[in-house]
mmCIF file of C-alpha atoms and ligand atoms in Angstrom:
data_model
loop_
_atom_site.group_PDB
_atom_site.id
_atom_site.type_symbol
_atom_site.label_atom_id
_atom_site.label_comp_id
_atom_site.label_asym_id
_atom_site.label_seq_id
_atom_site.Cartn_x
_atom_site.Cartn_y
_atom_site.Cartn_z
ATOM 1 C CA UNK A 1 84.138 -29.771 -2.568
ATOM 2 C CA UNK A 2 82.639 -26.088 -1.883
ATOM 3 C CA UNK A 3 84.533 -23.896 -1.001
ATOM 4 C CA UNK A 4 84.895 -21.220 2.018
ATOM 5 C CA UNK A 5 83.762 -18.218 0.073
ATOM 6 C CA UNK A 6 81.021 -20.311 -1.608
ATOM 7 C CA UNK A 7 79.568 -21.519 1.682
ATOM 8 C CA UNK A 8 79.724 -18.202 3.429
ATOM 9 C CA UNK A 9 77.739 -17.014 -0.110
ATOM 10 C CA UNK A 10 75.073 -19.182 0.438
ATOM 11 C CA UNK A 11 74.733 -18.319 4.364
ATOM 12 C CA UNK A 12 75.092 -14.029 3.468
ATOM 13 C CA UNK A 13 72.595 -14.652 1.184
ATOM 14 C CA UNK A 14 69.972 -16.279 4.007
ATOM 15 C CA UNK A 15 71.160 -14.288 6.680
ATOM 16 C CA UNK A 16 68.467 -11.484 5.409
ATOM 17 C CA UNK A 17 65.727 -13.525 5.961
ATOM 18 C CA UNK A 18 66.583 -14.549 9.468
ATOM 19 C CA UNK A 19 64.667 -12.967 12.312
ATOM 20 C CA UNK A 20 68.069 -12.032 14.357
ATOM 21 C CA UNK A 21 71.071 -11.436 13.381
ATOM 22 C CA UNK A 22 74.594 -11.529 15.567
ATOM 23 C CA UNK A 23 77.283 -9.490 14.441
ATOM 24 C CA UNK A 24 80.737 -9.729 15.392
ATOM 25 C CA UNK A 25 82.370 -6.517 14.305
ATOM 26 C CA UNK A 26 86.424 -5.825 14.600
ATOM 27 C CA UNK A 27 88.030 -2.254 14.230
ATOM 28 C CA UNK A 28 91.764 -2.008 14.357
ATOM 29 C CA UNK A 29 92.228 1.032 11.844
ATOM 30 C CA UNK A 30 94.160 3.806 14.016
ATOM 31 C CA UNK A 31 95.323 3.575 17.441
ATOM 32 C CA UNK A 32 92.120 1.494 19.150
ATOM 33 C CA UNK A 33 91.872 -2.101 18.924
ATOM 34 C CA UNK A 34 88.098 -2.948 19.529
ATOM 35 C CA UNK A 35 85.954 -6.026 18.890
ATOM 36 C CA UNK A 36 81.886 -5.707 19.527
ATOM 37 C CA UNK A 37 78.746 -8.017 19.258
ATOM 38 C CA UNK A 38 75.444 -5.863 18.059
ATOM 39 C CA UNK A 39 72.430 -7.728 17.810
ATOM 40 C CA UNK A 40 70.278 -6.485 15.046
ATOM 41 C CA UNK A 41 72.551 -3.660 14.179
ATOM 42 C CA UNK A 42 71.295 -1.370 16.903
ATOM 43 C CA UNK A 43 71.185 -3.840 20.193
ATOM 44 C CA UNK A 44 74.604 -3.496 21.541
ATOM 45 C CA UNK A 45 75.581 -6.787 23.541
ATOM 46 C CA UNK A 46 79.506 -5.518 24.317
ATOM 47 C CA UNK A 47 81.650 -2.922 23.065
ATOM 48 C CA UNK A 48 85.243 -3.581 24.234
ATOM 49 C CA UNK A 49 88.006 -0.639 22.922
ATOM 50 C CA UNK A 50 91.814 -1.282 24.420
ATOM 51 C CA UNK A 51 93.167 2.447 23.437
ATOM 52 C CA UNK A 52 96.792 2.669 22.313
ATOM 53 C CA UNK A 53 96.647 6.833 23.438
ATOM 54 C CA UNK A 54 99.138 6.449 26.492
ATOM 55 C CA UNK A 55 101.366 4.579 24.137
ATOM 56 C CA UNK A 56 101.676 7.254 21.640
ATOM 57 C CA UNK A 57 101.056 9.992 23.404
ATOM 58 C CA UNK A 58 105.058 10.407 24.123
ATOM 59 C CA UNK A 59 105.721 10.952 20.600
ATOM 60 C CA UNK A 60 102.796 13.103 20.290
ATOM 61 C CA UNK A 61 101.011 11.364 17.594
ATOM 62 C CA UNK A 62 100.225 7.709 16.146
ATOM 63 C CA UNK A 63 103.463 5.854 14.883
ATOM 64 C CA UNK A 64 102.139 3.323 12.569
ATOM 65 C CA UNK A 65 104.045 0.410 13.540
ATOM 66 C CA UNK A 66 103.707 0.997 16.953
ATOM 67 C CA UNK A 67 100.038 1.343 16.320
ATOM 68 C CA UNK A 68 100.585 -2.553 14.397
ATOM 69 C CA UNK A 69 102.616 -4.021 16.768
ATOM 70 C CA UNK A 70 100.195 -3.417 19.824
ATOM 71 C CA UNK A 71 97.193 -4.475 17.725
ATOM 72 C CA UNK A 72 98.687 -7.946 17.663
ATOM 73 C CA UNK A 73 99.182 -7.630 21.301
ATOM 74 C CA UNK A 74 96.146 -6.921 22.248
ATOM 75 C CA UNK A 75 93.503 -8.114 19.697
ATOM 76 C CA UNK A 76 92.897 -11.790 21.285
ATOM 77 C CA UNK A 77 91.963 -10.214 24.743
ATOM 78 C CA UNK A 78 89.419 -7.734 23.556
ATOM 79 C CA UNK A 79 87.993 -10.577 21.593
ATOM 80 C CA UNK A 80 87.801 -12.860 24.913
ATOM 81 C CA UNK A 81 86.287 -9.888 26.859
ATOM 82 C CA UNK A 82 83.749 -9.002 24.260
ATOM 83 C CA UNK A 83 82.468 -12.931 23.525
ATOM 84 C CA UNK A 84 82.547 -12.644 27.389
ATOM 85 C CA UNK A 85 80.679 -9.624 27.870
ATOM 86 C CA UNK A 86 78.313 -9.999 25.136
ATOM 87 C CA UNK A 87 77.007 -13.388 27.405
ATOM 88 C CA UNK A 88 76.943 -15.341 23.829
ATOM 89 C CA UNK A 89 78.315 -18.621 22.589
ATOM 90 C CA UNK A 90 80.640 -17.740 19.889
ATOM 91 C CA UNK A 91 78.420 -20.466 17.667
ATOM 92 C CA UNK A 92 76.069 -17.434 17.961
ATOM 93 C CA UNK A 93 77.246 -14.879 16.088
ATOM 94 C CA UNK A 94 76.089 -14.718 12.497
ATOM 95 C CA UNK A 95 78.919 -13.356 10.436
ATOM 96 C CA UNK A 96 82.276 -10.881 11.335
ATOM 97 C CA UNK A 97 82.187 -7.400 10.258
ATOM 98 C CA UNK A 98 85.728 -5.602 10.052
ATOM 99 C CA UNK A 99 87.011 -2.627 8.913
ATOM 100 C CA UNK A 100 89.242 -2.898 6.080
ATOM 101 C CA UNK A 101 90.064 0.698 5.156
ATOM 102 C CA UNK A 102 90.463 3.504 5.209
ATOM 103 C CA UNK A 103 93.521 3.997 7.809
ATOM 104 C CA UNK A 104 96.828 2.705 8.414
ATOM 105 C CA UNK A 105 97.900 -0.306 6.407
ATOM 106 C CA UNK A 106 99.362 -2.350 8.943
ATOM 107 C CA UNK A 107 97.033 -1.669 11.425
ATOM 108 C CA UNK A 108 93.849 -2.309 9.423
ATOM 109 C CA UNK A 109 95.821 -5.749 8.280
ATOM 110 C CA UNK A 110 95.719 -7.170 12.041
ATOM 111 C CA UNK A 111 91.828 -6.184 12.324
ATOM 112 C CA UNK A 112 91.071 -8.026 8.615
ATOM 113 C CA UNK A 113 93.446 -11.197 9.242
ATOM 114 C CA UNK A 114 91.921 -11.911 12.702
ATOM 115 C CA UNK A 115 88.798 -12.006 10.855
ATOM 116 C CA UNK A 116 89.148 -13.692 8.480
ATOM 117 C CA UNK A 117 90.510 -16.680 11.247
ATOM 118 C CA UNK A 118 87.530 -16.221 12.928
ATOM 119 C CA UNK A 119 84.851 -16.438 9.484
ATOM 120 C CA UNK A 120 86.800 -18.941 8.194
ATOM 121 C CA UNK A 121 86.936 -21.223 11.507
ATOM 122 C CA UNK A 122 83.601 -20.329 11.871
ATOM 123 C CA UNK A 123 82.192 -20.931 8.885
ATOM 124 C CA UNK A 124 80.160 -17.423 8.807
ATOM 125 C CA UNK A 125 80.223 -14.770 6.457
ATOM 126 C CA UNK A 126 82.976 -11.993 6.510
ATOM 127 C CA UNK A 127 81.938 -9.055 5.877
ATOM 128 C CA UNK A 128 84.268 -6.168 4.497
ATOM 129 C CA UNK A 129 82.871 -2.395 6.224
ATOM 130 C CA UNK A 130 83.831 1.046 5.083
ATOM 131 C CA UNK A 131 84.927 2.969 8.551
ATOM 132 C CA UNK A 132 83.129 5.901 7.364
ATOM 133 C CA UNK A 133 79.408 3.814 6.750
ATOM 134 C CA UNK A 134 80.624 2.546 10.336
ATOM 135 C CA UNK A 135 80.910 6.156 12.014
ATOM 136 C CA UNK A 136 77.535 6.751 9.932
ATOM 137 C CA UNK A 137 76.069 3.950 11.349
ATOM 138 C CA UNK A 138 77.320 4.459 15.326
ATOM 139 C CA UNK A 139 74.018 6.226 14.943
ATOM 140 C CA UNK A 140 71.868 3.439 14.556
ATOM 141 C CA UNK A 141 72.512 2.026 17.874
ATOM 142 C CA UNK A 142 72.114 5.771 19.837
ATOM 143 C CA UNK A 143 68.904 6.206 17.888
ATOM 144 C CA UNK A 144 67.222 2.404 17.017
ATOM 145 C CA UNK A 145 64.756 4.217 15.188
ATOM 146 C CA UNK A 146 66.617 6.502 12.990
ATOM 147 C CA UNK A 147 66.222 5.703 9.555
ATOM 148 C CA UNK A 148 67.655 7.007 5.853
ATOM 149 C CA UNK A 149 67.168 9.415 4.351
ATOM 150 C CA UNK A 150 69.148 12.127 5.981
ATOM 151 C CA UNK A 151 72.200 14.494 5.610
ATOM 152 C CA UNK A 152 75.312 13.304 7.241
ATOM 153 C CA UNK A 153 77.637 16.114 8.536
ATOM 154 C CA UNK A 154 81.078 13.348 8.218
ATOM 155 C CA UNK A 155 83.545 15.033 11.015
ATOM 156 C CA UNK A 156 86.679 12.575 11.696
ATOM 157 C CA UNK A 157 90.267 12.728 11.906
ATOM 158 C CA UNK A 158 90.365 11.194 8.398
ATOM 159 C CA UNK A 159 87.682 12.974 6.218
ATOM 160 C CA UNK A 160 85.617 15.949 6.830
ATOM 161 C CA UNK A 161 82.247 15.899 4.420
ATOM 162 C CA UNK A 162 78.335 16.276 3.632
ATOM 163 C CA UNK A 163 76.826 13.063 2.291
ATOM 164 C CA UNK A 164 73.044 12.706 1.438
ATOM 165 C CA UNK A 165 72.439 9.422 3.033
ATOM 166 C CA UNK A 166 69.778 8.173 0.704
ATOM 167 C CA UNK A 167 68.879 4.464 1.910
ATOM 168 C CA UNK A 168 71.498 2.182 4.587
ATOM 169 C CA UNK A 169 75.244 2.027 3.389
ATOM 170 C CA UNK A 170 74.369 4.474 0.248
ATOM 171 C CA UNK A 171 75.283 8.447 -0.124
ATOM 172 C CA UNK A 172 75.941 11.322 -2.475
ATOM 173 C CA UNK A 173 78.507 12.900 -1.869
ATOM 174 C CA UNK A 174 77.619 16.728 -1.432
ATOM 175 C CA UNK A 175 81.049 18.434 -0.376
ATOM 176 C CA UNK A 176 84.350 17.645 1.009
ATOM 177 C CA UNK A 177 87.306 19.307 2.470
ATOM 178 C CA UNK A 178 90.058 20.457 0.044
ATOM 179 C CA UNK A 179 92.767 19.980 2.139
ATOM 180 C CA UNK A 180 92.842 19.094 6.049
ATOM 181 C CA UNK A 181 90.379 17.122 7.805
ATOM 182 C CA UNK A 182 88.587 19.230 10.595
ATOM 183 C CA UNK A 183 90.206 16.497 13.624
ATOM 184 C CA UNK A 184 93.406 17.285 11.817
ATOM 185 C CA UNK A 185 93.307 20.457 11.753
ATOM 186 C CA UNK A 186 92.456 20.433 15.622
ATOM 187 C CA UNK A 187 95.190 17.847 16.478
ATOM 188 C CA UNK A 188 98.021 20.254 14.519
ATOM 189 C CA UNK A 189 96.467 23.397 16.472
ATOM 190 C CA UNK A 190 96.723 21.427 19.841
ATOM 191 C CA UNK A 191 100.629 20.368 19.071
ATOM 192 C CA UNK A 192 101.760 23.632 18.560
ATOM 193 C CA UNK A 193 100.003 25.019 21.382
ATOM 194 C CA UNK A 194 101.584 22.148 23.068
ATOM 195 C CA UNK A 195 98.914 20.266 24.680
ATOM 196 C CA UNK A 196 98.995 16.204 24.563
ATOM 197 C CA UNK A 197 97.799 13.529 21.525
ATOM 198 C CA UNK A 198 94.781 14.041 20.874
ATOM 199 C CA UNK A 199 94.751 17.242 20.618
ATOM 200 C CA UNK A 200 91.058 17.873 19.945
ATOM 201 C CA UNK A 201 89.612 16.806 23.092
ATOM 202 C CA UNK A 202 92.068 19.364 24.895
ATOM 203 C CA UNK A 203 91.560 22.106 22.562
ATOM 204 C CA UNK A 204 87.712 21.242 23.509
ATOM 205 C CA UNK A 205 88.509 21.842 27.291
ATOM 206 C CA UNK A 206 90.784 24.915 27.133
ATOM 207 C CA UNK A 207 88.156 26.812 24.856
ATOM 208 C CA UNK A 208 85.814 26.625 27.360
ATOM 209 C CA UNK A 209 88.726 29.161 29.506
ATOM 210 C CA UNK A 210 88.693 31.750 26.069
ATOM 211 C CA UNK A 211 86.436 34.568 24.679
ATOM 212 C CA UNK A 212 87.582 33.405 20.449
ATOM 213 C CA UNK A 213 87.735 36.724 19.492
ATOM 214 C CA UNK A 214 90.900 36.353 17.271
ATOM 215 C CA UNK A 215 90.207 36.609 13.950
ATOM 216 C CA UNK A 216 92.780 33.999 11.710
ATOM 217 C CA UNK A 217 90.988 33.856 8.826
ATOM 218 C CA UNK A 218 87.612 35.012 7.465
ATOM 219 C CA UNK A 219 85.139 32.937 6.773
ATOM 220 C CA UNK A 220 84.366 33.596 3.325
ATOM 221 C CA UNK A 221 86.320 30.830 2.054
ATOM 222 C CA UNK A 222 84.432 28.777 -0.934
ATOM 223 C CA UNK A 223 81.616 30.480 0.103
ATOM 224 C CA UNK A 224 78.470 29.545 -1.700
ATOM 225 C CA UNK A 225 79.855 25.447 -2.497
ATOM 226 C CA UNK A 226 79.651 22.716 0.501
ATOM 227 C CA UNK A 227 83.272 22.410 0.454
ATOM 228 C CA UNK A 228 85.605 23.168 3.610
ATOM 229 C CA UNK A 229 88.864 24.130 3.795
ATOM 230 C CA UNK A 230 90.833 23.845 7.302
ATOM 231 C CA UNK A 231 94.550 24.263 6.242
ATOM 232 C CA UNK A 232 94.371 27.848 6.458
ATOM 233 C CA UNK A 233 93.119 28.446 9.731
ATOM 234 C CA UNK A 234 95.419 25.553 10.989
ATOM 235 C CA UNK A 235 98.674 27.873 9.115
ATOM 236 C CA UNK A 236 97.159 31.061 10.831
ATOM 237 C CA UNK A 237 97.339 29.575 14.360
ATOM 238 C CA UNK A 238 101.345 27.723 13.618
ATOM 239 C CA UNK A 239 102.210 31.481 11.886
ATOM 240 C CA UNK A 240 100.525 33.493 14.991
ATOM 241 C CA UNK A 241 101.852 31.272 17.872
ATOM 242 C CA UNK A 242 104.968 31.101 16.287
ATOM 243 C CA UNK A 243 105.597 35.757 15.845
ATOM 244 C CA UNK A 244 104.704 35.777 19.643
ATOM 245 C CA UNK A 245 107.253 32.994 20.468
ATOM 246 C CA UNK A 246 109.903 35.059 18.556
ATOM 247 C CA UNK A 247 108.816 37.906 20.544
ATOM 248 C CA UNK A 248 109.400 36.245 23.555
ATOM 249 C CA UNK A 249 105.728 37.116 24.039
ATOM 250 C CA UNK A 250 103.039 34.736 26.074
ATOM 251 C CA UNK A 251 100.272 32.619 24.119
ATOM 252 C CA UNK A 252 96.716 32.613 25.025
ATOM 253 C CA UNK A 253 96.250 29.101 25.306
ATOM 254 C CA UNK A 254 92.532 29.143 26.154
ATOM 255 C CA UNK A 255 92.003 31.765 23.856
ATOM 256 C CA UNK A 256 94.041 30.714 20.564
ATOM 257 C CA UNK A 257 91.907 27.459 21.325
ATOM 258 C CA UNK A 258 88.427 29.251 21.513
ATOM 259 C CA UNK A 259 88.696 31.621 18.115
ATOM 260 C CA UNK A 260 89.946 28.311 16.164
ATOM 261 C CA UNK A 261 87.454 26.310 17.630
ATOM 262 C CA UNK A 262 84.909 29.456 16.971
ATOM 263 C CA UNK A 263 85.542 29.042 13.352
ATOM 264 C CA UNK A 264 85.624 25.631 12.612
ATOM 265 C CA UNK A 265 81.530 24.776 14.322
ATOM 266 C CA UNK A 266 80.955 28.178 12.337
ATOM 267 C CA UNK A 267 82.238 26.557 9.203
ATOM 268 C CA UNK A 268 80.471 23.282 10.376
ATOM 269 C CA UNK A 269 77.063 23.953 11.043
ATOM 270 C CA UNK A 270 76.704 26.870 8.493
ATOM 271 C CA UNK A 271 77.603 24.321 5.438
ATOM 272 C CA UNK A 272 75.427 21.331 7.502
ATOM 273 C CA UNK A 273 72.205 23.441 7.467
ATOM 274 C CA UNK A 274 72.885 24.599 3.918
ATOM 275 C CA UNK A 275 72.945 21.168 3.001
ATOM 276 C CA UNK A 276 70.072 20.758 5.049
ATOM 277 C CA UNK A 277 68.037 22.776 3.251
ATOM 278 C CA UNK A 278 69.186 22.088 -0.785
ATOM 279 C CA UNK A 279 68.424 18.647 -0.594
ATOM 280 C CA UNK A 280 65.086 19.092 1.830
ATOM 281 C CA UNK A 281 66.077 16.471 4.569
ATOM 282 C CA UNK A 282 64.980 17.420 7.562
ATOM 283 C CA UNK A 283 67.113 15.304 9.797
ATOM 284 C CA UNK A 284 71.365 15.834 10.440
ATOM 285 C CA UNK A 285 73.485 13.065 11.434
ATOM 286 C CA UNK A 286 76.559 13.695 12.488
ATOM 287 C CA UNK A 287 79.503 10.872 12.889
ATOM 288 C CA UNK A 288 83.448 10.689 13.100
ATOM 289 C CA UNK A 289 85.200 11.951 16.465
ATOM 290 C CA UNK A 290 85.069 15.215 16.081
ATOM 291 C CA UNK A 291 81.055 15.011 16.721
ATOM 292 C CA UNK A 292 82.717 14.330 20.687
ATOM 293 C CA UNK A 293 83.593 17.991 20.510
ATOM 294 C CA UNK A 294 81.156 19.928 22.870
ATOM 295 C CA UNK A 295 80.909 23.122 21.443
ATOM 296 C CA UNK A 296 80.054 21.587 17.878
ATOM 297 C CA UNK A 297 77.320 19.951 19.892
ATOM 298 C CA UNK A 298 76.013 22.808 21.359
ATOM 299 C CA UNK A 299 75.974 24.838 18.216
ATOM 300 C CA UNK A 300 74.201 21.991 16.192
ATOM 301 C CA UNK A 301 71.353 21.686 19.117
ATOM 302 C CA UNK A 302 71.098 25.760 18.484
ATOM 303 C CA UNK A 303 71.026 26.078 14.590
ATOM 304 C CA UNK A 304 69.355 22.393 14.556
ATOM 305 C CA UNK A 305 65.884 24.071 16.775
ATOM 306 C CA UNK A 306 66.300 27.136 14.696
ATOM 307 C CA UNK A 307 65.903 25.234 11.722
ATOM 308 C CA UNK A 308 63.386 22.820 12.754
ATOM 309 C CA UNK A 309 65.889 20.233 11.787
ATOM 310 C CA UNK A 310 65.727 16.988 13.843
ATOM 311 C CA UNK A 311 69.594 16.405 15.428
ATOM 312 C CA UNK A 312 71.173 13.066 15.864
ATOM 313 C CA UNK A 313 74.884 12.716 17.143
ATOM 314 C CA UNK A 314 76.511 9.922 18.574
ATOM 315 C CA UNK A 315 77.008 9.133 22.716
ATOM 316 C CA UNK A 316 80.502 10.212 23.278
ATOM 317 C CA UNK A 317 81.454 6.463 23.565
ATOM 318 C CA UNK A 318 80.624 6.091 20.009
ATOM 319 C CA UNK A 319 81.788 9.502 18.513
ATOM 320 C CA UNK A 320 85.678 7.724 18.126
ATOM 321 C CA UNK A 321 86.489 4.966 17.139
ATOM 322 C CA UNK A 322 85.177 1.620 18.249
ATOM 323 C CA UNK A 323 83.866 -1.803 17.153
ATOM 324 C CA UNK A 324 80.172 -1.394 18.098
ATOM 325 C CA UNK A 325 79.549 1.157 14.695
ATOM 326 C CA UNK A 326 81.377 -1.700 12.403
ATOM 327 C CA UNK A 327 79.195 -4.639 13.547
ATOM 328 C CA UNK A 328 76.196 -2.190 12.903
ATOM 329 C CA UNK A 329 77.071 -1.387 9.352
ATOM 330 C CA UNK A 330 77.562 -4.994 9.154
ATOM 331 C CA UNK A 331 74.331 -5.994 9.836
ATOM 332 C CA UNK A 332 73.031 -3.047 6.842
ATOM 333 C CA UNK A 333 75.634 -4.750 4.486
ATOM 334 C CA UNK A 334 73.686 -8.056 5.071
ATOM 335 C CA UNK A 335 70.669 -6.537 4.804
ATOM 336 C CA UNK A 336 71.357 -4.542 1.636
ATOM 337 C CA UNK A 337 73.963 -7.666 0.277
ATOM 338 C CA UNK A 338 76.492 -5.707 -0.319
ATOM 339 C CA UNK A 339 79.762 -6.219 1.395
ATOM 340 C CA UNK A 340 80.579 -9.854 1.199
ATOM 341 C CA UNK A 341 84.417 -10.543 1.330
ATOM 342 C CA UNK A 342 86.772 -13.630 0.610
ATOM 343 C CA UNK A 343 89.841 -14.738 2.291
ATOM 344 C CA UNK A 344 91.592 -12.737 -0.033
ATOM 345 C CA UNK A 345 90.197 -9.494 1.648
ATOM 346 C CA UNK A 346 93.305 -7.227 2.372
ATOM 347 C CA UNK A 347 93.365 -3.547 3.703
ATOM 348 C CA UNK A 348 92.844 -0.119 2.044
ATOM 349 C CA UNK A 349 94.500 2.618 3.101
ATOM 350 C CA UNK A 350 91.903 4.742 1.543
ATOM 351 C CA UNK A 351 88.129 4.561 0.783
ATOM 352 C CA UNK A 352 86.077 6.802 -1.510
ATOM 353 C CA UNK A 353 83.528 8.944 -0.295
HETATM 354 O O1 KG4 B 401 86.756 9.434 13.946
HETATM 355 P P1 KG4 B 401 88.031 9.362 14.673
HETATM 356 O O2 KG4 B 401 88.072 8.595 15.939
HETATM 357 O O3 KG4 B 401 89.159 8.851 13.753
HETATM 358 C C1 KG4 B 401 89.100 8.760 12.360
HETATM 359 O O4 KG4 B 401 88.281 7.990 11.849
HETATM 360 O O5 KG4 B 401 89.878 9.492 11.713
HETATM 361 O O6 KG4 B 401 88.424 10.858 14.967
HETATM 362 C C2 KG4 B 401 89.553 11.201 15.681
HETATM 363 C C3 KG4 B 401 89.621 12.709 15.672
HETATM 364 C C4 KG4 B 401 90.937 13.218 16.207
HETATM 365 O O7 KG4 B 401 91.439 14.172 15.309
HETATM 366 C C5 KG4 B 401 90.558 13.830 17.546
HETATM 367 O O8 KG4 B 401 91.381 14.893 17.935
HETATM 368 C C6 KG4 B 401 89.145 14.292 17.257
HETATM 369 O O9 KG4 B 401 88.582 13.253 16.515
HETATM 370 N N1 KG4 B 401 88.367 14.538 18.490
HETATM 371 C C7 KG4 B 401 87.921 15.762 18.842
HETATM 372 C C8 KG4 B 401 87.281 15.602 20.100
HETATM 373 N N2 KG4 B 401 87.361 14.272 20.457
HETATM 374 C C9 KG4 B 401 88.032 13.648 19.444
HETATM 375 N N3 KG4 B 401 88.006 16.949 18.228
HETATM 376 C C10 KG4 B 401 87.461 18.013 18.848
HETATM 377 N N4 KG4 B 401 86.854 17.942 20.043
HETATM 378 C C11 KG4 B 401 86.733 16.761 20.704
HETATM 379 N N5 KG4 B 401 86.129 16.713 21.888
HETATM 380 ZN ZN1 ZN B 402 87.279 6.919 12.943
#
């Protein structure tokens, strides 16, 4: 008799030639438990993200079990909602798209074992997505008509990079942090200043209140390569915050949060437009949830016109995580056939870049 992973084959493998295609994606890799259906990989028919952020919030940063624990709580519902939502029959949907890595073991394992329920009940194709090609690919359903080749400026709380997006779900990769990721680096810099998980949304909204005229560090750091480096700004800020404490002296909230903020989108768009211009793409993507950050935004738009480089970022519903970017890169996977997964599909706590 033919098996699961031999029928779902067969189906993957005429899925390309069919004139729509239905995907069902799942992301459960951090603290947001979301399940989507995008038609066509840019036509979004629901989007449904149950947050954990109250929840963790009190211990001022994601506790993995926690995070695992309230996945399984809360998975079933957000698939009801979106099936509901979406206005489909669930005999509609053409495979299941899930993030399997990179993030936090146990969390990711809820996402990939609900899916695999589903493909295998359903007798559709499961489809094993990257989170980063899904951030990448949040894009495609902001802009229907982007289209490769273009340089990705990767800004999440996971990786900070420059890819050369050369075709759908393929990149170079042209430079990488060293240490810290930039949402990192933003979330440490809002706990010591003590503002609330996540921290880079509220660093966002107190820089708006500050001048950034403190200098950390300068910004000659691997100057000349597309690599970044965040972990010394984010020591500068714990070592400053924490003299003026032991002086029994006041902290510039607003301020502390501008200059940091200053030069991180300094870093940023610098290296993005020197990318920009070595591998002569004239379009910048940006993904991950940093790309929420306003400021970044506004700096991109600047450098971006100044440049004549064509900007694409995210809507701020799709700058963090959610399902809607997973079913998208599903539907490239399909397209490219790349991506098929078996029942024995686990979690990955990392992916490379
Ligand atoms: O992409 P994401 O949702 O998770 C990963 O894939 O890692 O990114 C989450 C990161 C967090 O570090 C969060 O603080 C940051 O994105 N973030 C922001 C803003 N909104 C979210 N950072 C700066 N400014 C924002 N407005
Ligand atoms: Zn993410």
């Amino acid at each position: 008799m033919e098996s699961y992973f031999e029928r779902a084959k067969k189906k993957f493998e005429d899925l390309k030639n069919k004139k729509d295609i239905t995907v069902l994606g799942i992301e459960s890799s951090c603290d947001e438990t979301s399940v989507s259906v995008v038609k066509n990989g840019t036509m979004l028919l629901s989007n449904i993200i149950s947050s954990q952020i109250d929840i963790h919030k009190r211990f001022g940063g994601v506790v993995p079990e926690v995070a695992s624990r309230n996945h399984v709580m809360a998975i079933e519902n957000v698939f009801n909602e979106a099936i509901k939502t979406a206005e489909i029959d669930i005999k509609d949907i053409d495979a299941i798209a899930v993030t399997y890595g990179a993030g936090l073991i146990g969390a990711l394992l809820v996402g990939v074992n609900f899916a695999k329920a589903l493909a295998y009940n359903l007798n559709i194709p499961l489809i094993a997505v990257s989170h980063i090609e899904g951030h990448i690919s949040a894009n495609y359903i902001t802009y229907p008509n982007l289209k490769p080749p273009f340089v990705c400026l990767l800004v999440s709380g996971g990786h900070t990079a420059l890819l050369e997006v050369t075709d759908y779900m393929e990149h170079k990769l042209l430079g990488t942090t060293i240490d810290d990721s930039v949402g990192e680096a933003f979330d440490k810099v809002a706990r010591i200043l003590g503002l609330e998980y996540p921290g880079g949304p509220n660093v966002d909204k107190f820089a708006r209140l500050g001048k950034g005229e403190i200098e950390f560090v300068k910004h000659d750091i691997l100057k000349g390569t597309l690599n970044f480096s965040f972990s010394g700004i984010k020591t500068a800020v714990i070592n400053y915050v924490h003299n003026l404490e032991q002086k029994g002296e006041s902290v510039d909230v607003p301020e502390v949060c501008a200059s940091f903020q200053n030069f991180v989108v300094k870093e940023l768009t610098e290296k993005a437009m020197i990318a920009c211009k070595q591998t002569g793409q004239n379009k910048l993507v940006v993904a991950g949830g940093v790309s929420a950050n306003s400021f970044l935004k506004e700096k991109l738009k600047e450098v971006c016109a100044e440049n004549n480089i064509e900007l694409f970022m995210p809507e701020l519903k799709l700058c963090t995580d959610n399902a809607a970017m997973i079913a998208s890169a599903g539907y490239y996977y399909i397209l490219k056939g790349k991506g098929l997964a078996g029942l024995d599909l686990t979690g990955s706590a990392t992916v490379t870049l």
